[in-house]
Coordinates of C-alpha atoms and ligand atoms in Angstrom, one line a residue:
M1 CA 6.5 2.4 47.2
T2 CA 2.7 3.0 47.8
R3 CA 0.9 4.6 44.9
L4 CA 0.2 7.8 46.9
A5 CA 3.9 8.1 47.9
R6 CA 4.9 7.4 44.3
S7 CA 2.6 10.1 42.9
H8 CA 3.9 12.6 45.5
A9 CA 7.5 11.7 44.6
L10 CA 6.6 11.9 40.9
A11 CA 5.0 15.3 41.4
L12 CA 8.2 16.4 43.1
V13 CA 10.4 15.1 40.3
G14 CA 7.9 16.5 37.8
A15 CA 7.9 19.8 39.6
A16 CA 11.7 19.8 39.9
S17 CA 12.3 19.2 36.1
F18 CA 9.3 21.4 35.4
A19 CA 10.8 24.1 37.7
M20 CA 14.1 23.7 35.9
A21 CA 12.3 23.9 32.5
L22 CA 10.2 27.0 33.3
P23 CA 12.8 29.7 32.7
L24 CA 14.0 27.9 29.5
A25 CA 10.4 27.4 28.3
A26 CA 9.8 31.1 28.9
Q27 CA 12.7 31.9 26.6
E28 CA 11.3 29.7 23.8
K29 CA 9.6 31.8 21.1
V30 CA 6.1 30.6 20.2
D31 CA 4.4 32.0 17.1
T32 CA 0.9 32.0 18.5
A33 CA -0.6 34.0 15.7
T34 CA 0.5 31.6 13.0
I35 CA -0.5 28.6 15.2
A36 CA -4.0 30.1 15.5
R37 CA -4.2 30.3 11.7
I38 CA -3.0 26.7 11.4
R39 CA -5.6 25.5 13.9
A40 CA -8.4 27.4 12.1
E41 CA -7.4 25.9 8.7
A42 CA -7.1 22.4 10.3
M43 CA -10.4 22.5 12.2
D44 CA -12.6 24.6 9.8
H45 CA -11.3 23.8 6.3
S46 CA -10.1 20.2 6.9
Q47 CA -9.5 17.9 3.9
I48 CA -8.1 15.1 6.1
M49 CA -11.1 12.7 5.9
D50 CA -11.2 13.1 2.1
I51 CA -7.5 12.2 2.0
M52 CA -8.2 9.2 4.2
S53 CA -10.9 7.9 2.0
W54 CA -8.6 7.9 -1.0
L55 CA -5.7 6.2 0.9
T56 CA -8.0 3.5 2.4
D57 CA -11.3 3.0 0.5
V58 CA -9.7 3.5 -3.0
Y59 CA -6.1 2.5 -2.6
G60 CA -6.0 0.4 0.6
P61 CA -4.5 -1.8 1.8
R62 CA -1.0 -0.8 1.0
L63 CA 1.2 -3.9 1.5
T64 CA 4.8 -3.2 0.6
W65 CA 5.8 -4.5 -2.9
G66 CA 2.0 -5.1 -3.6
P67 CA 0.1 -3.6 -6.5
N68 CA -1.9 -1.1 -4.4
V69 CA 0.9 0.7 -2.7
K70 CA 2.3 2.1 -5.9
K71 CA -1.1 3.3 -7.1
A72 CA -1.6 4.9 -3.7
A73 CA 1.8 6.6 -4.1
D74 CA 1.0 7.9 -7.5
W75 CA -2.3 9.5 -6.2
T76 CA -0.4 10.9 -3.3
M77 CA 2.3 12.5 -5.5
T78 CA -0.3 14.0 -7.8
T79 CA -2.1 15.4 -4.8
M80 CA 1.0 16.9 -3.3
K81 CA 1.9 18.5 -6.6
S82 CA -1.6 19.9 -6.8
W83 CA -1.0 21.7 -3.5
G84 CA 2.2 23.2 -4.9
L85 CA 4.7 21.2 -2.9
A86 CA 8.2 21.1 -4.4
N87 CA 10.6 18.3 -5.2
V88 CA 7.8 15.7 -5.1
H89 CA 9.5 12.4 -5.9
L90 CA 10.0 8.7 -5.0
E91 CA 13.3 7.4 -3.6
N92 CA 13.8 3.7 -4.1
W93 CA 15.3 1.3 -1.5
Y94 CA 16.1 -2.3 -1.9
V95 CA 16.3 -5.3 0.4
P96 CA 16.8 -9.0 -0.6
N97 CA 13.6 -11.2 -0.8
A98 CA 11.5 -8.3 -2.1
L99 CA 8.2 -10.0 -3.1
G100 CA 4.9 -8.5 -3.9
W101 CA 1.6 -10.3 -2.9
A102 CA -2.1 -9.6 -3.0
N103 CA -5.2 -11.6 -2.4
E104 CA -7.8 -11.5 -5.2
Y105 CA -10.5 -13.9 -4.0
F106 CA -11.2 -15.6 -0.7
A107 CA -14.0 -17.8 0.6
L108 CA -13.9 -20.2 3.5
N109 CA -17.0 -22.1 4.6
A110 CA -18.0 -25.0 6.6
V111 CA -19.8 -27.6 4.5
S112 CA -20.8 -30.1 7.1
P113 CA -22.2 -30.9 9.7
N114 CA -24.0 -27.6 9.0
P115 CA -23.0 -25.0 6.5
F116 CA -21.7 -21.7 7.9
I117 CA -19.4 -18.9 6.9
V118 CA -16.0 -19.0 8.6
A119 CA -14.8 -15.5 9.4
A120 CA -11.2 -15.4 8.2
V121 CA -8.6 -13.6 6.1
P122 CA -5.6 -14.9 4.1
R123 CA -2.2 -14.7 5.8
A124 CA 0.1 -12.4 4.0
W125 CA 2.4 -14.1 1.4
S126 CA 0.3 -17.3 1.8
A127 CA 0.0 -19.6 -1.2
G128 CA -3.5 -19.8 -2.8
T129 CA -5.5 -22.9 -3.5
N130 CA -6.0 -24.6 -6.8
G131 CA -9.6 -23.7 -7.1
R132 CA -12.0 -24.8 -4.4
V133 CA -10.5 -27.3 -1.9
T134 CA -12.7 -29.4 0.4
G135 CA -11.5 -31.5 3.2
P136 CA -11.7 -32.4 6.9
A137 CA -10.7 -30.1 9.8
V138 CA -8.0 -31.9 11.8
R139 CA -6.8 -30.8 15.2
V140 CA -3.0 -31.4 15.2
Q141 CA -1.5 -31.3 18.7
V142 CA 2.2 -32.1 18.6
G143 CA 5.3 -31.1 20.5
C144 CA 7.8 -31.5 17.7
L145 CA 8.4 -32.3 14.0
A146 CA 9.1 -36.0 14.7
E147 CA 5.7 -36.3 16.4
L148 CA 3.9 -34.5 13.5
Q149 CA 5.5 -36.9 11.0
Q150 CA 5.0 -40.0 13.0
N151 CA 1.4 -39.4 14.0
Y152 CA 0.1 -37.8 10.8
A153 CA 2.0 -39.1 7.8
G154 CA -0.5 -40.1 5.1
K155 CA -3.5 -38.7 7.1
L156 CA -3.5 -35.0 6.1
K157 CA -4.5 -35.1 2.4
N158 CA -6.8 -32.0 1.9
A159 CA -6.9 -31.5 5.6
F160 CA -7.4 -28.2 7.3
I161 CA -4.9 -28.1 10.1
L162 CA -5.9 -26.7 13.5
P163 CA -2.6 -26.3 15.3
A164 CA -3.9 -24.6 18.4
A165 CA -6.6 -25.0 21.0
A166 CA -9.7 -22.9 20.9
F167 CA -9.5 -19.6 22.7
A168 CA -10.6 -20.3 26.3
G169 CA -12.8 -17.2 26.2
P170 CA -15.2 -15.6 26.9
V171 CA -14.4 -12.6 24.7
N172 CA -16.9 -10.3 26.3
E173 CA -15.5 -6.8 26.4
F174 CA -16.7 -5.4 29.8
L175 CA -14.1 -2.7 29.4
A176 CA -14.6 -0.1 26.7
M177 CA -12.5 -1.0 23.7
A178 CA -11.8 2.6 22.8
T179 CA -10.2 4.6 25.5
R180 CA -8.7 8.1 26.0
S181 CA -5.7 8.6 28.3
S182 CA -6.8 9.8 31.7
D183 CA -4.7 12.3 33.7
S184 CA -3.3 9.5 35.8
A185 CA -2.5 7.4 32.7
L186 CA -0.6 10.4 31.3
M187 CA 1.1 10.9 34.6
N188 CA 2.3 7.3 34.4
I189 CA 3.6 7.9 30.9
A190 CA 5.3 11.1 32.0
F191 CA 6.9 9.5 35.1
P192 CA 6.9 5.7 34.6
A193 CA 7.4 3.4 37.5
P194 CA 10.5 1.1 37.2
T195 CA 9.6 -2.0 35.1
V196 CA 9.9 -5.7 36.2
G197 CA 10.5 -8.9 34.0
R198 CA 7.6 -10.5 31.9
G199 CA 6.5 -14.3 31.6
G200 CA 7.7 -16.8 28.8
A201 CA 6.0 -17.6 25.5
G202 CA 3.1 -20.2 25.1
F203 CA 2.4 -22.9 22.4
P204 CA 2.6 -21.5 18.8
G205 CA -0.6 -20.0 17.6
A206 CA -1.7 -20.3 21.2
G207 CA -3.2 -16.8 20.8
N208 CA -6.2 -19.0 21.7
G209 CA -5.0 -19.3 25.2
G210 CA -3.8 -23.0 24.9
A211 CA -0.9 -23.9 27.3
A212 CA 2.2 -25.7 25.8
P213 CA 1.8 -29.5 26.1
P214 CA 4.5 -31.4 28.0
P215 CA 7.1 -32.9 25.6
S216 CA 5.9 -36.4 24.4
A217 CA 8.2 -39.5 24.4
I218 CA 8.6 -39.1 20.6
C219 CA 9.8 -35.5 21.1
A220 CA 12.1 -36.3 24.0
Q221 CA 13.6 -39.0 21.9
A222 CA 13.9 -36.7 18.9
A223 CA 15.5 -34.0 21.1
A224 CA 18.0 -36.5 22.5
A225 CA 18.9 -37.6 18.9
Q226 CA 19.2 -34.0 17.9
A227 CA 21.4 -33.2 20.9
V228 CA 23.8 -36.0 19.8
A229 CA 23.8 -35.0 16.2
T230 CA 24.1 -31.2 16.7
P231 CA 24.9 -30.4 20.4
V232 CA 24.4 -26.6 19.8
A233 CA 20.9 -27.0 18.4
A234 CA 19.6 -29.2 21.2
G235 CA 16.0 -28.6 21.8
G236 CA 15.7 -26.6 18.6
R237 CA 13.1 -28.8 17.0
G238 CA 10.7 -29.2 19.9
G239 CA 11.0 -31.2 23.1
G240 CA 12.0 -28.0 24.7
R241 CA 9.7 -26.1 27.1
G242 CA 8.6 -23.6 24.4
G243 CA 6.7 -26.2 22.3
F244 CA 6.7 -26.4 18.5
N245 CA 5.7 -23.8 16.0
V246 CA 4.1 -25.6 13.1
T247 CA 3.7 -22.4 11.1
G248 CA 7.2 -21.1 11.8
D249 CA 9.1 -24.3 11.0
T250 CA 10.2 -24.4 7.4
T251 CA 10.7 -28.2 7.5
A252 CA 7.3 -28.8 9.0
L253 CA 5.7 -26.5 6.4
R254 CA 7.5 -28.3 3.5
W255 CA 6.5 -31.7 4.9
M256 CA 2.8 -30.6 5.2
Q257 CA 3.0 -29.2 1.7
A258 CA 4.2 -32.6 0.5
Q259 CA 1.4 -34.3 2.5
G260 CA -1.1 -32.2 0.5
V261 CA -2.8 -30.4 3.3
A262 CA -5.5 -28.0 2.2
A263 CA -4.5 -25.2 4.6
V264 CA -3.3 -24.3 8.1
L265 CA -5.8 -22.3 10.1
L266 CA -4.5 -19.9 12.7
G267 CA -6.7 -18.6 15.5
G268 CA -7.6 -15.0 15.7
R269 CA -6.7 -12.4 18.3
G270 CA -9.4 -11.3 20.8
G271 CA -13.1 -11.1 20.0
S272 CA -15.8 -9.6 17.8
N273 CA -14.5 -11.1 14.6
S274 CA -11.3 -9.0 14.8
I275 CA -8.9 -11.0 12.7
G276 CA -5.2 -10.4 12.6
G277 CA -3.4 -10.9 9.3
D278 CA 0.1 -9.8 10.0
I279 CA 3.2 -11.9 9.9
A280 CA 5.4 -9.6 11.8
T281 CA 6.9 -12.7 13.4
D282 CA 8.4 -14.5 10.5
N283 CA 11.2 -12.1 9.6
G284 CA 10.4 -12.4 6.0
A285 CA 10.8 -16.2 5.8
S286 CA 7.7 -16.5 3.7
R287 CA 9.1 -14.0 1.2
V288 CA 12.2 -16.0 0.6
T289 CA 12.4 -17.5 -2.9
G290 CA 11.7 -21.2 -2.6
A291 CA 9.9 -20.8 0.7
P292 CA 7.4 -23.6 1.4
R293 CA 4.0 -22.5 0.1
V294 CA 1.2 -23.9 2.3
P295 CA -2.1 -22.0 2.2
M296 CA -2.5 -20.2 5.5
V297 CA -5.5 -18.4 6.9
H298 CA -6.2 -16.3 10.0
V299 CA -9.6 -17.3 11.4
A300 CA -11.7 -15.2 13.8
T301 CA -11.6 -16.5 17.4
E302 CA -15.3 -17.3 17.3
S303 CA -15.2 -19.3 14.1
Y304 CA -12.0 -21.1 15.1
G305 CA -13.4 -22.0 18.5
R306 CA -16.6 -23.4 16.9
I307 CA -14.7 -25.7 14.6
V308 CA -12.2 -26.9 17.2
R309 CA -14.9 -27.6 19.8
M310 CA -16.8 -29.7 17.3
V311 CA -13.7 -31.7 16.3
E312 CA -12.9 -32.3 19.9
R313 CA -16.4 -33.8 20.4
N314 CA -15.6 -36.1 17.5
V315 CA -18.1 -34.3 15.3
P316 CA -16.5 -34.4 11.8
V317 CA -16.2 -30.9 10.2
T318 CA -15.7 -30.5 6.5
L319 CA -14.4 -27.1 5.2
A320 CA -14.2 -25.6 1.7
L321 CA -11.7 -23.0 0.8
E322 CA -11.1 -21.0 -2.4
M323 CA -8.2 -18.5 -2.1
Q324 CA -6.6 -16.8 -5.1
N325 CA -3.4 -15.0 -4.2
R326 CA -1.0 -13.4 -6.7
F327 CA 2.7 -13.0 -6.2
Y328 CA 4.6 -10.2 -7.8
P329 CA 8.2 -11.4 -8.0
T330 CA 10.3 -8.3 -8.1
D331 CA 13.9 -7.6 -7.9
T332 CA 13.0 -4.0 -8.1
A333 CA 13.0 -1.8 -5.0
S334 CA 10.2 -0.4 -3.0
F335 CA 10.1 3.3 -2.3
N336 CA 9.7 6.3 0.0
I337 CA 7.5 9.3 -1.0
L338 CA 9.1 12.8 -0.5
G339 CA 8.0 16.4 -1.0
E340 CA 8.8 19.7 0.6
I341 CA 8.1 23.4 1.2
P342 CA 11.5 25.0 0.5
G343 CA 13.1 27.2 3.2
T344 CA 13.4 30.9 2.5
D345 CA 16.0 32.2 5.0
P346 CA 19.4 32.3 3.2
A347 CA 21.2 31.2 6.4
L348 CA 18.8 28.4 7.2
K349 CA 17.1 27.2 4.0
D350 CA 19.4 24.3 3.5
E351 CA 18.5 23.0 6.9
V352 CA 15.7 20.5 7.0
V353 CA 12.7 19.7 9.3
M354 CA 11.0 16.4 8.5
I355 CA 7.6 15.1 9.3
G356 CA 6.6 11.6 8.4
G357 CA 5.2 8.1 9.1
H358 CA 4.9 4.8 7.3
F359 CA 2.7 4.6 4.2
D360 CA 2.6 0.8 4.0
S361 CA 0.1 -1.3 5.8
W362 CA -0.9 -4.9 6.4
H363 CA -3.5 -6.4 4.1
S364 CA -6.6 -7.6 6.0
G365 CA -8.2 -4.2 6.5
T366 CA -7.5 -1.0 4.4
G367 CA -4.6 0.2 6.6
A368 CA -6.7 3.1 8.0
T369 CA -5.3 3.5 11.6
D370 CA -2.0 1.8 10.7
N371 CA -0.7 3.8 9.2
G372 CA -3.1 5.6 6.9
A373 CA -3.8 7.9 9.8
G374 CA -0.1 8.9 10.2
S375 CA 0.3 9.4 6.4
G376 CA -2.9 11.4 6.2
I377 CA -2.0 13.6 9.1
M378 CA 1.4 14.4 7.6
L379 CA -0.2 15.2 4.2
E380 CA -2.8 17.4 5.7
A381 CA -0.2 19.2 7.7
M382 CA 1.7 20.0 4.5
R383 CA -1.5 21.1 2.8
I384 CA -2.3 23.5 5.7
L385 CA 1.2 25.1 5.7
K386 CA 1.0 25.5 1.9
T387 CA -2.6 26.7 1.9
L388 CA -1.6 29.5 4.4
N389 CA 1.3 30.3 2.1
L390 CA 3.7 30.2 5.0
Q391 CA 7.3 30.8 4.2
P392 CA 9.4 28.7 6.5
R393 CA 13.0 29.7 7.3
R394 CA 14.2 26.1 7.1
T395 CA 12.9 23.6 4.5
I396 CA 10.0 21.4 5.7
R397 CA 10.0 18.0 4.1
I398 CA 7.5 15.1 4.3
G399 CA 8.7 11.5 4.2
L400 CA 6.2 8.6 3.8
W401 CA 8.0 5.3 4.2
T402 CA 7.2 1.8 2.9
G403 CA 8.5 -1.4 4.4
E404 CA 7.9 -0.3 8.0
E405 CA 5.9 -3.4 8.8
Q406 CA 8.8 -5.6 7.6
G407 CA 11.4 -3.8 9.7
L408 CA 11.5 -0.1 9.3
Y409 CA 13.2 -0.7 5.9
G410 CA 12.1 2.5 4.1
S411 CA 13.0 5.0 6.8
A412 CA 16.3 3.2 7.7
A413 CA 17.3 3.2 4.0
Y414 CA 16.5 6.9 3.7
V415 CA 18.4 7.9 6.8
K416 CA 21.4 5.7 5.7
Q417 CA 21.5 7.4 2.3
H418 CA 21.0 11.0 3.5
Y419 CA 22.3 11.2 7.0
G420 CA 24.8 8.5 7.7
A421 CA 25.5 4.8 8.1
R422 CA 26.6 2.9 11.2
D423 CA 28.3 -0.5 11.2
S424 CA 30.5 -2.5 13.5
T425 CA 33.5 -0.3 12.5
G426 CA 31.9 3.1 13.3
F427 CA 29.4 5.8 12.5
Y428 CA 29.8 7.7 9.2
P429 CA 27.6 10.8 9.1
T430 CA 27.1 12.6 5.7
P431 CA 27.5 16.3 5.3
E432 CA 23.6 16.5 5.1
Q433 CA 23.5 15.1 8.7
A434 CA 24.8 18.5 10.0
K435 CA 21.9 20.3 8.3
F436 CA 19.2 18.2 9.9
A437 CA 17.0 20.0 12.4
A438 CA 14.2 17.5 13.6
Y439 CA 11.9 14.6 12.7
F440 CA 8.3 14.1 13.9
N441 CA 6.5 10.8 13.4
V442 CA 2.9 9.6 13.9
D443 CA 2.2 5.9 14.0
N444 CA 0.0 5.1 17.0
G445 CA -3.4 5.2 15.3
S446 CA -5.8 8.1 14.8
G447 CA -6.0 9.0 18.5
K448 CA -5.6 12.6 19.7
I449 CA -2.0 13.8 20.3
R450 CA -1.5 14.4 24.0
G451 CA 2.2 15.0 24.2
V452 CA 5.6 13.8 23.0
Y453 CA 8.0 11.0 23.9
L454 CA 11.5 12.6 24.2
Q455 CA 13.5 9.4 23.7
G456 CA 15.8 10.5 26.6
M457 CA 16.4 13.9 25.0
S458 CA 15.5 15.9 28.1
A459 CA 16.9 19.1 26.5
E460 CA 13.8 19.2 24.4
W461 CA 11.5 19.3 27.5
P462 CA 11.4 23.1 27.9
I463 CA 11.2 23.6 24.1
F464 CA 8.3 21.3 23.5
D465 CA 6.6 22.5 26.7
A466 CA 6.5 25.9 25.2
W467 CA 5.4 24.7 21.8
M468 CA 2.5 22.8 23.5
G469 CA 1.4 26.1 25.1
P470 CA -1.4 26.8 22.6
F471 CA -2.7 23.2 22.8
K472 CA -2.5 22.6 26.6
R473 CA -5.9 23.9 27.4
D474 CA -7.4 21.3 25.0
G475 CA -5.4 18.3 26.3
M476 CA -1.8 18.3 25.0
R477 CA 0.3 18.7 28.1
T478 CA 2.4 15.6 28.5
L479 CA 6.1 15.1 28.0
T480 CA 8.1 12.1 29.1
N481 CA 11.8 11.3 28.8
S482 CA 10.8 7.7 28.0
N483 CA 11.4 6.0 24.7
T484 CA 8.7 4.6 22.6
G485 CA 9.7 2.0 20.1
G486 CA 8.8 0.0 17.0
T487 CA 8.4 2.8 14.5
D488 CA 10.3 5.1 12.1
H489 CA 11.6 7.9 14.4
L490 CA 14.0 5.2 15.7
S491 CA 15.8 5.3 12.3
Y492 CA 16.7 8.9 13.0
V493 CA 17.6 8.4 16.7
A494 CA 19.9 5.5 15.6
V495 CA 22.1 8.0 13.8
G496 CA 22.2 10.7 16.4
L497 CA 19.3 12.8 15.1
P498 CA 16.4 14.2 17.1
G499 CA 13.4 12.0 16.1
F500 CA 10.1 11.9 18.0
Q501 CA 6.8 10.0 18.1
F502 CA 3.9 11.8 19.7
I503 CA 1.9 10.4 22.6
Q504 CA -1.6 9.6 21.4
D505 CA -4.9 8.6 22.9
P506 CA -5.0 4.8 22.4
L507 CA -8.7 4.7 21.3
E508 CA -9.1 1.0 20.1
Y509 CA -5.8 0.8 18.3
G510 CA -4.3 -2.0 20.3
A511 CA -7.6 -3.6 21.2
R512 CA -9.2 -3.8 17.8
T513 CA -7.6 -2.2 14.7
H514 CA -3.8 -2.8 14.9
H515 CA -3.0 -5.3 12.1
T516 CA -6.5 -6.6 11.8
N517 CA -9.4 -6.7 9.3
Q518 CA -11.1 -4.0 11.3
D519 CA -8.4 -1.4 10.4
V520 CA -10.8 0.5 8.2
Y521 CA -12.0 4.1 7.6
E522 CA -14.9 3.8 10.1
R523 CA -12.3 3.4 12.9
L524 CA -10.8 6.9 12.3
Q525 CA -11.7 9.7 14.7
P526 CA -12.2 12.8 12.4
D527 CA -11.8 15.5 15.1
D528 CA -8.7 13.7 16.5
M529 CA -7.3 13.6 13.0
K530 CA -7.9 17.3 12.4
W531 CA -6.3 18.2 15.8
N532 CA -3.3 16.0 15.0
A533 CA -2.7 17.7 11.7
A534 CA -2.8 21.1 13.5
V535 CA -0.3 19.9 16.1
V536 CA 2.1 18.4 13.5
A537 CA 1.9 21.5 11.3
S538 CA 2.6 23.7 14.3
F539 CA 5.6 21.7 15.5
A540 CA 7.0 21.6 12.0
W541 CA 6.6 25.4 11.8
Q542 CA 8.1 26.1 15.2
A543 CA 11.1 23.8 14.3
A544 CA 11.5 25.6 10.9
Q545 CA 11.4 29.1 12.5
R546 CA 13.6 28.5 15.5
D547 CA 17.0 30.2 15.5
E548 CA 18.7 27.0 16.6
K549 CA 18.2 23.4 15.4
L550 CA 16.8 21.1 18.1
P551 CA 19.3 19.7 20.5
R552 CA 20.6 16.2 19.5
P553 CA 20.9 12.9 21.3
P554 CA 24.5 11.7 21.9
Q555 CA 26.3 10.9 18.6
P556 CA 26.3 7.2 18.1
G557 CA 29.4 5.0 17.7
A558 CA 29.8 1.7 16.0
V559 CA 27.0 -0.9 16.0
T560 CA 27.6 -3.5 18.7
G561 CA 25.6 -6.8 19.3
G562 CA 22.0 -7.2 17.7
R563 CA 20.4 -5.1 15.1
G564 CA 18.8 -3.0 17.9
G565 CA 15.2 -2.2 18.1
R566 CA 14.1 -2.3 14.5
G567 CA 10.7 -4.0 14.6
G568 CA 7.7 -2.7 12.5
Q569 CA 4.6 -1.5 14.4
Ligands
ZN601 ZN1 2.4 1.2 12.1

């Protein structure tokens, strides 16, 4: 279908559902007077950037189970109480392999052939070094464990392992890194074209653009032996098309630890010294008691490329690393932060409208756009509602979750405890579940809210279309039936409750700040943050004042197949 035909068709569909929504939207009551007061407080008397400086500059980053996140939570609760919020408390949740970690000192330098600073950050839950360690940079290119052991045994003492090729580059950003959604981009969100399948994965750590090497004779032999030994696992340890993940293979890590390597260096993501630090991929393997502890470091693309290119030209490179990391073994829980503005309508005050986002962050920046922004927006929304002394009919509750980056742990635990559990035998809602009205989430950076993802709940279209009314002129006009994934509203939808994430301008969230060392205060857009707090406070108010609770998605049944869509974002 040509682009023109498609946009005509979309306009028709849009028009049709819009036409259908019109009469219903017209029926939806919108408290424009209160929303105007909310906007004035949000734009003219904002405290959001002060909140953000405390959450990031003073208490960031907020890695789950780490020392900072609890201090940040204490500050947050004291602040919520100072605004007069009620029932401010922590609710604990627990998962196995809870392990706190924090970096206390880090320096990585090239010593020879010429001294230079290597732009890098520790990998979360990485072991530290025993003081300053100096050694050679070694490019390790293997297709399987057998090849690693056969080719490098006894040669890796104090070596800095380079498991991936340099990023082919260049990293010039001809396109602006920060973008706002254009009308056509929003149209594509509102009416997405059908999706087609995506390509396979590359060599591990090949964020540097390296292609997977063909399996070597050693690996083919090892794979054949493996196939005989354990038919099911054939191809598990390399020799297969997907290559070999040095950093994700516990046996390889344990072997390298025994070989006395200094550290494994992982290439960065993209350019301009933007260094990732997350380990969203290891499913907590590095937090397991007894996990192999090899120092691991994420290196900026530019520094990583310089080292690899010299090594590939047989110019020996000597590096020196000092990394002090502290582990906080804990069998205690992590927590969620809660507080509320009690409802006042006798018939509705036991019903609850929730707003929230995850409070935890990764560690290489200060967790400003992910997700200090979402937490700050929710706190400011509560401050605005309280400052205006608004008396909602239903209770409005804020929920700030930890453990999101590790798998939505906090919000999933909260929903399970309060609203119901699902397992392979069925769905077991609690009495509280019937009293739940709505949940609104922010976790796509600090960009301006432009609309709402309806997660397939098209019944909300006319309602939210009306609620957006006061904001349409300034850019919030988009609704889509599509889902958006990877964050805490999914915990609500999973148990048949109306949970929503807003559509936000991308700014440079994906291109620069998401899980990188550049996720800091300076990357927040103050006017967008103020606007977002106004939108969230208004939606919470509308949901609290509405005669009916919001329509719900289909009630879920038993869990079937995989865990279903619970990745952190
Ligand atoms: Zn996030």
